[in-house]
Coordinates of N, CA and C in Angstrom, one line a residue:
M485 N -50.8 -45.3 -34.8 CA -50.1 -44.3 -34.0 C -49.0 -44.9 -33.2
D486 N -48.5 -46.1 -33.6 CA -47.4 -46.7 -32.9 C -46.1 -45.9 -32.9
W487 N -46.0 -45.0 -33.9 CA -44.8 -44.1 -33.9 C -44.7 -43.2 -32.8
L488 N -45.8 -42.9 -32.1 CA -45.8 -42.0 -31.0 C -45.0 -42.5 -29.8
S489 N -45.0 -43.8 -29.6 CA -44.3 -44.3 -28.5 C -42.8 -44.1 -28.5
P490 N -42.1 -44.5 -29.7 CA -40.7 -44.2 -29.7 C -40.3 -42.8 -29.7
V491 N -41.2 -41.9 -30.3 CA -40.9 -40.5 -30.3 C -41.0 -40.0 -28.9
S492 N -42.0 -40.4 -28.2 CA -42.2 -39.9 -26.8 C -41.0 -40.4 -25.9
G493 N -40.6 -41.6 -26.2 CA -39.4 -42.2 -25.4 C -38.2 -41.4 -25.7
L494 N -38.0 -41.0 -27.0 CA -36.8 -40.2 -27.4 C -36.8 -38.8 -26.7
V495 N -38.0 -38.2 -26.8 CA -38.1 -36.9 -26.1 C -37.9 -37.0 -24.6
G496 N -38.4 -38.0 -24.0 CA -38.2 -38.2 -22.6 C -36.7 -38.4 -22.3
A497 N -36.1 -39.2 -23.1 CA -34.6 -39.4 -22.9 C -33.8 -38.1 -23.1
L498 N -34.2 -37.3 -24.1 CA -33.5 -36.1 -24.3 C -33.7 -35.1 -23.2
V499 N -34.9 -35.0 -22.7 CA -35.2 -34.1 -21.6 C -34.5 -34.6 -20.3
G500 N -34.5 -35.9 -20.1 CA -33.7 -36.4 -18.9 C -32.2 -36.1 -19.0
A501 N -31.7 -36.3 -20.2 CA -30.3 -36.1 -20.4 C -30.0 -34.6 -20.2
G502 N -30.9 -33.7 -20.7 CA -30.6 -32.3 -20.6 C -30.7 -31.9 -19.1
L503 N -31.7 -32.4 -18.4 CA -31.8 -32.1 -17.0 C -30.5 -32.6 -16.2
S504 N -30.1 -33.8 -16.6 CA -28.9 -34.4 -15.9 C -27.7 -33.5 -16.2
Y505 N -27.6 -33.0 -17.4 CA -26.4 -32.2 -17.8 C -26.5 -30.9 -17.0
L506 N -27.6 -30.3 -16.9 CA -27.8 -29.0 -16.2 C -27.4 -29.2 -14.7
A507 N -27.9 -30.3 -14.2 CA -27.6 -30.6 -12.8 C -26.1 -30.8 -12.5
T508 N -25.5 -31.5 -13.5 CA -24.0 -31.8 -13.4 C -23.2 -30.5 -13.5
H509 N -23.7 -29.7 -14.5 CA -23.0 -28.4 -14.8 C -23.1 -27.5 -13.6
R510 N -24.3 -27.4 -13.0 CA -24.5 -26.6 -11.8 C -23.6 -27.0 -10.6
A511 N -23.6 -28.3 -10.5 CA -22.7 -28.9 -9.4 C -21.3 -28.6 -9.6
Q512 N -20.8 -28.7 -10.9 CA -19.4 -28.4 -11.2 C -19.1 -26.9 -11.0
T513 N -20.0 -26.1 -11.4 CA -19.9 -24.6 -11.2 C -19.8 -24.3 -9.8
K514 N -20.7 -24.9 -9.0 CA -20.7 -24.6 -7.5 C -19.4 -25.1 -6.9
A515 N -18.9 -26.3 -7.3 CA -17.7 -26.8 -6.8 C -16.5 -25.9 -7.1
L516 N -16.5 -25.4 -8.3 CA -15.4 -24.5 -8.7 C -15.5 -23.2 -7.9
A517 N -16.7 -22.7 -7.7 CA -16.9 -21.4 -7.0 C -16.5 -21.6 -5.5
D518 N -16.8 -22.8 -4.9 CA -16.5 -23.1 -3.6 C -15.0 -23.2 -3.4
A519 N -14.3 -23.8 -4.4 CA -12.9 -24.0 -4.3 C -12.2 -22.7 -4.4
R520 N -12.7 -21.8 -5.3 CA -12.1 -20.5 -5.5 C -12.3 -19.6 -4.2
R521 N -13.5 -19.7 -3.6 CA -13.7 -19.0 -2.4 C -12.8 -19.5 -1.3
A522 N -12.6 -20.8 -1.2 CA -11.7 -21.3 -0.2 C -10.2 -20.9 -0.4
R523 N -9.8 -20.8 -1.7 CA -8.5 -20.3 -1.9 C -8.3 -18.8 -1.5
L524 N -9.3 -18.0 -1.9 CA -9.3 -16.6 -1.5 C -9.3 -16.4 0.0
E525 N -10.1 -17.2 0.7 CA -10.1 -17.0 2.1 C -8.8 -17.5 2.7
A526 N -8.2 -18.5 2.2 CA -6.9 -19.0 2.7 C -5.8 -17.9 2.5
R527 N -5.9 -17.2 1.3 CA -4.9 -16.2 1.0 C -5.2 -15.0 1.9
Q528 N -6.4 -14.7 2.2 CA -6.7 -13.6 3.2 C -6.2 -13.9 4.6
D529 N -6.3 -15.1 5.0 CA -5.8 -15.5 6.3 C -4.3 -15.4 6.3
Q530 N -3.6 -15.8 5.3 CA -2.2 -15.7 5.2 C -1.7 -14.3 5.2
A531 N -2.5 -13.4 4.5 CA -2.2 -12.0 4.4 C -2.3 -11.4 5.8
V532 N -3.3 -11.7 6.6 CA -3.4 -11.2 7.9 C -2.2 -11.6 8.8
T533 N -1.8 -12.9 8.7 CA -0.7 -13.4 9.4 C 0.6 -12.6 9.1
T534 N 0.8 -12.4 7.8 CA 2.0 -11.7 7.3 C 2.0 -10.3 7.8
L535 N 0.8 -9.6 7.7 CA 0.7 -8.2 8.1 C 0.9 -8.1 9.6
A536 N 0.4 -9.1 10.4 CA 0.6 -9.0 11.8 C 2.1 -9.0 12.2
K537 N 2.9 -9.9 11.5 CA 4.3 -10.0 11.8 C 5.0 -8.7 11.3
A538 N 4.6 -8.3 10.1 CA 5.3 -7.1 9.5 C 5.0 -5.8 10.4
F539 N 3.8 -5.7 10.8 CA 3.5 -4.5 11.7 C 4.2 -4.6 13.0
A540 N 4.4 -5.8 13.6 CA 5.1 -6.0 14.8 C 6.6 -5.6 14.6
D541 N 7.1 -6.1 13.5 CA 8.5 -5.8 13.2 C 8.7 -4.3 13.0
L542 N 7.8 -3.7 12.3 CA 7.9 -2.2 12.0 C 7.8 -1.4 13.3
H543 N 6.9 -1.8 14.2 CA 6.8 -1.1 15.5 C 8.1 -1.2 16.3
K544 N 8.7 -2.3 16.2 CA 10.0 -2.5 16.9 C 11.1 -1.7 16.2
H545 N 11.1 -1.7 14.9 CA 12.2 -1.1 14.2 C 12.2 0.4 14.3
V546 N 11.0 1.0 14.3 CA 10.9 2.5 14.3 C 11.3 3.1 15.7
Q547 N 11.5 2.2 16.7 CA 11.9 2.7 18.0 C 13.3 3.3 17.9
S548 N 14.1 2.8 16.9 CA 15.5 3.2 16.8 C 15.7 4.1 15.6
V549 N 14.7 4.9 15.1 CA 14.8 5.7 14.0 C 15.9 6.8 14.2
P550 N 16.9 7.0 13.3 CA 18.0 7.9 13.5 C 17.5 9.4 13.7
D551 N 18.3 10.2 14.4 CA 18.0 11.6 14.6 C 18.5 12.4 13.3
D552 N 18.1 13.7 13.4 CA 18.6 14.6 12.3 C 20.1 14.9 12.5
R553 N 20.7 15.4 11.5 CA 22.1 15.8 11.6 C 22.1 17.2 12.3
E554 N 23.0 17.3 13.2 CA 23.1 18.6 13.9 C 24.0 19.6 13.2
P555 N 23.8 20.9 13.2 CA 24.6 21.8 12.4 C 26.1 21.8 12.8
E556 N 26.3 21.6 14.1 CA 27.7 21.6 14.6 C 28.4 20.3 14.6
M557 N 27.8 19.3 14.0 CA 28.3 18.0 13.9 C 29.6 17.9 13.1
S558 N 30.6 17.1 13.5 CA 31.8 17.0 12.8 C 31.6 16.2 11.5
A559 N 32.5 16.3 10.6 CA 32.4 15.5 9.3 C 32.3 14.0 9.6
E560 N 33.1 13.6 10.5 CA 33.2 12.1 10.8 C 31.8 11.7 11.4
D561 N 31.3 12.5 12.3 CA 30.0 12.1 12.9 C 28.9 12.2 11.9
A562 N 29.0 13.2 11.0 CA 27.9 13.3 10.0 C 28.0 12.1 9.1
A563 N 29.2 11.7 8.7 CA 29.3 10.5 7.8 C 28.8 9.2 8.5
A564 N 29.1 9.1 9.8 CA 28.6 7.9 10.6 C 27.1 8.0 10.6
L565 N 26.5 9.2 10.9 CA 25.0 9.3 10.9 C 24.4 8.9 9.6
T566 N 25.0 9.4 8.5 CA 24.5 9.1 7.2 C 24.5 7.6 6.9
S567 N 25.5 7.0 7.3 CA 25.6 5.5 7.1 C 24.6 4.8 8.0
A568 N 24.4 5.3 9.2 CA 23.4 4.6 10.1 C 22.0 4.8 9.5
R569 N 21.7 6.0 9.0 CA 20.4 6.3 8.4 C 20.1 5.4 7.2
Q570 N 21.1 5.2 6.4 CA 21.0 4.3 5.2 C 20.7 2.9 5.6
A571 N 21.5 2.4 6.6 CA 21.3 1.0 7.1 C 19.9 0.9 7.7
W572 N 19.5 1.9 8.5 CA 18.2 1.8 9.1 C 17.1 1.8 8.0
D573 N 17.2 2.6 7.0 CA 16.2 2.7 6.0 C 16.1 1.4 5.2
E574 N 17.3 0.8 4.9 CA 17.2 -0.5 4.2 C 16.5 -1.5 5.0
K575 N 16.7 -1.6 6.3 CA 16.0 -2.5 7.1 C 14.5 -2.2 7.1
L576 N 14.2 -0.9 7.1 CA 12.7 -0.5 7.1 C 12.1 -1.0 5.8
Q577 N 12.8 -0.8 4.7 CA 12.2 -1.3 3.4 C 12.0 -2.8 3.4
D578 N 12.9 -3.5 4.1 CA 12.8 -5.0 4.2 C 11.6 -5.4 4.9
H579 N 11.2 -4.6 5.9 CA 9.9 -4.9 6.7 C 8.7 -4.5 5.9
I580 N 8.8 -3.5 5.1 CA 7.7 -3.0 4.3 C 7.3 -3.9 3.1
A581 N 8.4 -4.5 2.5 CA 8.2 -5.3 1.3 C 7.2 -6.5 1.5
P582 N 7.3 -7.3 2.6 CA 6.3 -8.4 2.8 C 4.9 -7.8 3.1
A583 N 4.9 -6.7 3.7 CA 3.6 -6.1 4.0 C 2.9 -5.6 2.7
R584 N 3.7 -5.0 1.8 CA 3.1 -4.6 0.5 C 2.5 -5.8 -0.2
M585 N 3.2 -6.9 -0.2 CA 2.7 -8.1 -0.9 C 1.5 -8.7 -0.3
A586 N 1.4 -8.6 1.0 CA 0.2 -9.1 1.7 C -1.0 -8.2 1.5
I587 N -0.7 -6.9 1.4 CA -1.8 -5.9 1.2 C -2.4 -6.1 -0.2
G588 N -1.5 -6.5 -1.2 CA -2.0 -6.7 -2.5 C -3.0 -7.8 -2.6
V589 N -3.1 -8.7 -1.7 CA -4.0 -9.9 -1.7 C -5.4 -9.5 -1.1
I590 N -5.4 -8.4 -0.3 CA -6.7 -8.0 0.3 C -7.7 -7.6 -0.7
R591 N -8.9 -8.1 -0.7 CA -9.9 -7.9 -1.7 C -10.6 -6.6 -1.5
D592 N -10.7 -6.1 -0.3 CA -11.4 -4.8 -0.1 C -10.5 -3.7 -0.6
R593 N -11.0 -2.9 -1.6 CA -10.3 -1.9 -2.2 C -9.9 -0.7 -1.3
K594 N -10.9 -0.3 -0.4 CA -10.7 0.8 0.5 C -9.6 0.4 1.5
V595 N -9.7 -0.8 2.0 CA -8.7 -1.2 3.0 C -7.3 -1.3 2.4
R596 N -7.3 -1.9 1.2 CA -6.0 -2.0 0.4 C -5.4 -0.6 0.2
H597 N -6.2 0.4 -0.2 CA -5.7 1.7 -0.5 C -5.1 2.4 0.8
R598 N -5.9 2.2 1.9 CA -5.4 2.9 3.1 C -4.1 2.3 3.6
L599 N -4.0 1.0 3.6 CA -2.8 0.3 4.0 C -1.6 0.6 3.1
N600 N -1.8 0.7 1.8 CA -0.8 1.1 0.9 C -0.3 2.5 1.2
E601 N -1.3 3.4 1.5 CA -1.0 4.8 1.9 C -0.1 4.8 3.1
A602 N -0.4 4.0 4.1 CA 0.4 3.9 5.3 C 1.9 3.5 5.0
M603 N 2.0 2.5 4.1 CA 3.3 2.0 3.8 C 4.1 3.1 3.0
T604 N 3.4 3.8 2.2 CA 4.1 4.9 1.4 C 4.6 6.0 2.4
L605 N 3.8 6.3 3.4 CA 4.2 7.3 4.4 C 5.5 6.8 5.1
L606 N 5.5 5.5 5.4 CA 6.7 5.0 6.1 C 7.9 5.0 5.1
E607 N 7.7 4.7 3.9 CA 8.8 4.7 2.9 C 9.5 6.1 2.7
V608 N 8.7 7.1 2.8 CA 9.2 8.5 2.5 C 9.5 9.2 3.9
W609 N 9.7 8.5 4.9 CA 9.9 9.1 6.2 C 11.0 10.2 6.2
D610 N 12.1 10.0 5.5 CA 13.2 10.9 5.6 C 12.9 12.2 4.9
S611 N 12.3 12.2 3.7 CA 12.1 13.4 2.9 C 10.6 13.9 2.9
G612 N 9.7 13.0 3.1 CA 8.3 13.4 3.0 C 7.6 13.8 4.3
L613 N 8.1 13.4 5.4 CA 7.4 13.6 6.7 C 8.1 14.7 7.6
V614 N 8.9 15.6 7.0 CA 9.6 16.5 7.8 C 8.7 17.5 8.5
Y615 N 7.6 17.8 7.9 CA 6.6 18.7 8.6 C 5.9 18.0 9.8
A616 N 5.6 16.7 9.6 CA 5.0 16.0 10.7 C 5.9 15.8 11.8
F617 N 7.2 15.7 11.6 CA 8.2 15.5 12.6 C 8.5 16.8 13.4
H618 N 8.1 18.0 12.9 CA 8.4 19.2 13.5 C 7.6 19.3 14.9
G619 N 8.4 19.4 15.9 CA 7.8 19.5 17.3 C 7.3 18.2 17.8
R620 N 7.6 17.1 17.1 CA 7.2 15.8 17.6 C 8.3 14.8 17.4
S621 N 8.4 13.8 18.2 CA 9.4 12.8 18.0 C 9.1 11.9 16.7
R622 N 10.2 11.5 16.1 CA 10.0 10.7 14.9 C 9.3 9.3 15.3
V623 N 9.7 8.8 16.4 CA 9.2 7.5 16.9 C 7.6 7.6 17.0
S624 N 7.1 8.7 17.6 CA 5.7 8.8 17.8 C 4.9 8.9 16.5
V625 N 5.5 9.6 15.6 CA 4.8 9.8 14.3 C 4.8 8.5 13.5
L626 N 5.9 7.8 13.4 CA 6.0 6.6 12.7 C 5.1 5.5 13.4
R627 N 5.2 5.4 14.7 CA 4.4 4.4 15.4 C 2.9 4.7 15.2
G628 N 2.6 6.0 15.1 CA 1.2 6.4 14.9 C 0.7 5.9 13.5
V629 N 1.5 6.0 12.5 CA 1.2 5.6 11.2 C 0.9 4.0 11.2
I630 N 1.8 3.3 11.9 CA 1.7 1.9 11.9 C 0.5 1.5 12.7
S631 N 0.2 2.2 13.8 CA -1.0 1.9 14.7 C -2.3 2.0 13.9
H632 N -2.3 3.1 13.0 CA -3.5 3.3 12.2 C -3.7 2.1 11.2
A633 N -2.6 1.7 10.6 CA -2.7 0.6 9.7 C -3.2 -0.7 10.4
T634 N -2.7 -0.9 11.6 CA -3.1 -2.0 12.4 C -4.6 -2.0 12.7
D635 N -5.1 -0.8 13.1 CA -6.5 -0.5 13.4 C -7.4 -0.8 12.2
C636 N -6.9 -0.4 11.0 CA -7.6 -0.7 9.8 C -7.8 -2.1 9.5
V637 N -6.8 -2.9 9.7 CA -6.9 -4.4 9.5 C -7.9 -5.0 10.5
G638 N -7.8 -4.5 11.8 CA -8.8 -5.0 12.8 C -10.2 -4.7 12.4
A639 N -10.5 -3.4 11.9 CA -11.8 -3.0 11.5 C -12.3 -3.9 10.3
W640 N -11.4 -4.1 9.4 CA -11.7 -5.0 8.2 C -12.1 -6.4 8.7
L641 N -11.4 -7.0 9.6 CA -11.7 -8.3 10.1 C -13.0 -8.4 10.8
R642 N -13.3 -7.3 11.5 CA -14.6 -7.2 12.2 C -15.8 -6.8 11.3
E643 N -15.4 -6.5 10.0 CA -16.4 -6.0 9.0 C -17.0 -4.7 9.4
E644 N -16.2 -3.8 10.0 CA -16.6 -2.5 10.4 C -16.0 -1.5 9.4
A645 N -16.5 -0.2 9.4 CA -16.0 0.8 8.6 C -14.6 1.2 9.1
L646 N -13.8 1.7 8.1 CA -12.4 2.0 8.5 C -12.4 3.1 9.5
P647 N -11.5 3.1 10.5 CA -11.4 4.2 11.5 C -10.9 5.4 10.9
E648 N -11.2 6.6 11.5 CA -10.6 7.8 11.0 C -9.1 7.8 11.3
P649 N -8.3 8.4 10.5 CA -6.9 8.5 10.8 C -6.6 9.2 12.1
N650 N -5.6 8.6 12.8 CA -5.2 9.3 14.1 C -4.4 10.5 13.8
R651 N -4.0 11.2 14.8 CA -3.3 12.5 14.6 C -2.0 12.3 13.8
A652 N -1.2 11.3 14.2 CA 0.1 11.1 13.5 C -0.1 10.8 12.1
F653 N -1.1 9.9 11.8 CA -1.3 9.6 10.4 C -1.7 10.8 9.6
G654 N -2.6 11.6 10.1 CA -3.1 12.8 9.5 C -2.0 13.8 9.2
Q655 N -1.2 14.0 10.2 CA -0.1 15.0 10.0 C 0.9 14.4 9.0
A656 N 1.2 13.1 9.0 CA 2.1 12.6 8.0 C 1.6 12.7 6.6
R657 N 0.3 12.5 6.5 CA -0.4 12.6 5.2 C -0.3 14.1 4.7
E658 N -0.6 15.0 5.6 CA -0.5 16.4 5.2 C 0.9 16.8 4.8
S659 N 1.9 16.3 5.6 CA 3.3 16.7 5.3 C 3.7 16.2 3.9
L660 N 3.3 14.9 3.6 CA 3.7 14.4 2.3 C 3.1 15.2 1.2
A661 N 1.8 15.5 1.4 CA 1.1 16.3 0.3 C 1.8 17.7 0.1
A662 N 2.2 18.3 1.2 CA 2.9 19.6 1.1 C 4.2 19.4 0.4
K663 N 5.0 18.4 0.8 CA 6.3 18.1 0.1 C 6.1 17.8 -1.4
Q664 N 5.1 17.1 -1.7 CA 4.8 16.7 -3.1 C 4.5 18.0 -3.9
D665 N 3.8 18.9 -3.3 CA 3.6 20.2 -4.0 C 4.9 21.0 -4.2
E666 N 5.7 20.9 -3.2 CA 7.0 21.6 -3.3 C 7.9 20.9 -4.4
W667 N 7.9 19.6 -4.4 CA 8.7 18.9 -5.4 C 8.2 19.2 -6.8
E668 N 6.9 19.3 -6.9 CA 6.3 19.6 -8.3 C 6.7 21.0 -8.7
A669 N 6.6 21.9 -7.7 CA 7.0 23.3 -8.1 C 8.4 23.4 -8.5
I670 N 9.3 22.7 -7.8 CA 10.7 22.7 -8.1 C 10.9 22.1 -9.5
A671 N 10.3 21.0 -9.8 CA 10.4 20.3 -11.1 C 9.9 21.3 -12.2
E672 N 8.8 22.0 -12.0 CA 8.3 22.9 -13.0 C 9.3 24.1 -13.2
A673 N 9.9 24.6 -12.1 CA 10.8 25.7 -12.2 C 12.1 25.2 -12.9
E674 N 12.6 24.0 -12.7 CA 13.7 23.5 -13.3 C 13.5 23.3 -14.8
E675 N 12.3 22.8 -15.2 CA 11.9 22.6 -16.6 C 11.8 24.0 -17.3
E676 N 11.2 25.0 -16.6 CA 11.2 26.3 -17.2 C 12.5 26.9 -17.4
D677 N 13.4 26.6 -16.5 CA 14.8 27.1 -16.6 C 15.5 26.4 -17.8
R678 N 15.3 25.1 -18.0 CA 15.9 24.4 -19.1 C 15.3 25.0 -20.4
R679 N 14.0 25.2 -20.5 CA 13.4 25.8 -21.7 C 14.0 27.2 -22.0
R680 N 14.2 28.0 -20.9 CA 14.8 29.3 -21.1 C 16.2 29.2 -21.7
R681 N 17.0 28.3 -21.1 CA 18.4 28.1 -21.5 C 18.4 27.7 -23.0
R682 N 17.5 26.7 -23.4 CA 17.5 26.3 -24.7 C 17.2 27.4 -25.7
A683 N 16.1 28.2 -25.3 CA 15.7 29.3 -26.1 C 16.9 30.3 -26.3
Q684 N 17.6 30.5 -25.2 CA 18.8 31.4 -25.2 C 19.9 30.9 -26.1
R685 N 20.1 29.6 -26.1 CA 21.1 29.1 -27.0 C 20.7 29.2 -28.5
V686 N 19.5 29.0 -28.7 CA 19.0 29.1 -30.1 C 19.1 30.5 -30.6
S687 N 18.8 31.5 -29.7 CA 18.8 32.9 -30.0 C 20.3 33.3 -30.3
N688 N 21.2 32.8 -29.4 CA 22.6 33.2 -29.6 C 23.2 32.5 -30.9
G689 N 22.7 31.3 -31.2 CA 23.1 30.7 -32.4 C 22.7 31.4 -33.7
S690 N 21.5 32.0 -33.7 CA 21.0 32.7 -34.8 C 21.6 34.0 -35.0

């Protein structure tokens, strides 16, 4: 039975090698997971820093949001106001751009969705929030939207549920929804008119 000794030794060596491989593999897997987690956490930290600056810049910028055009305004004044509004909007988009990029890094889907919604409301301030501005100052509405976004980031960092939208955010959201319904109805009416005109041309041609 001398053959049992080498066989037993070989089995032992194989088992030892297998266990060593498993231990090494697990250690490598854990190291990779830890490194990935560290990278994600670093990106989250950088996102928060970027958002803090972007929100601060937005708060400051919306203080000077241009007024509406007055009916009795002269052509020169109207042109100057249009130019000022365009310049102001371009600067607004410059502040929103880094915020959008930082929001894209946030891993929490609900937080990411709410913050992107806030940025969308700011982006469409001129055409989409007209109903929210009715009877309220533009500054208060836009600042309210930014404040809610800031509160959402704070709740996320504290690992709390997202706060309910404040009044300004809620009214801005409702205004945009109403305007989107109007835009959709206009688009459908225009498409129906185009179909009617095409049908009329075909009928006239025949």
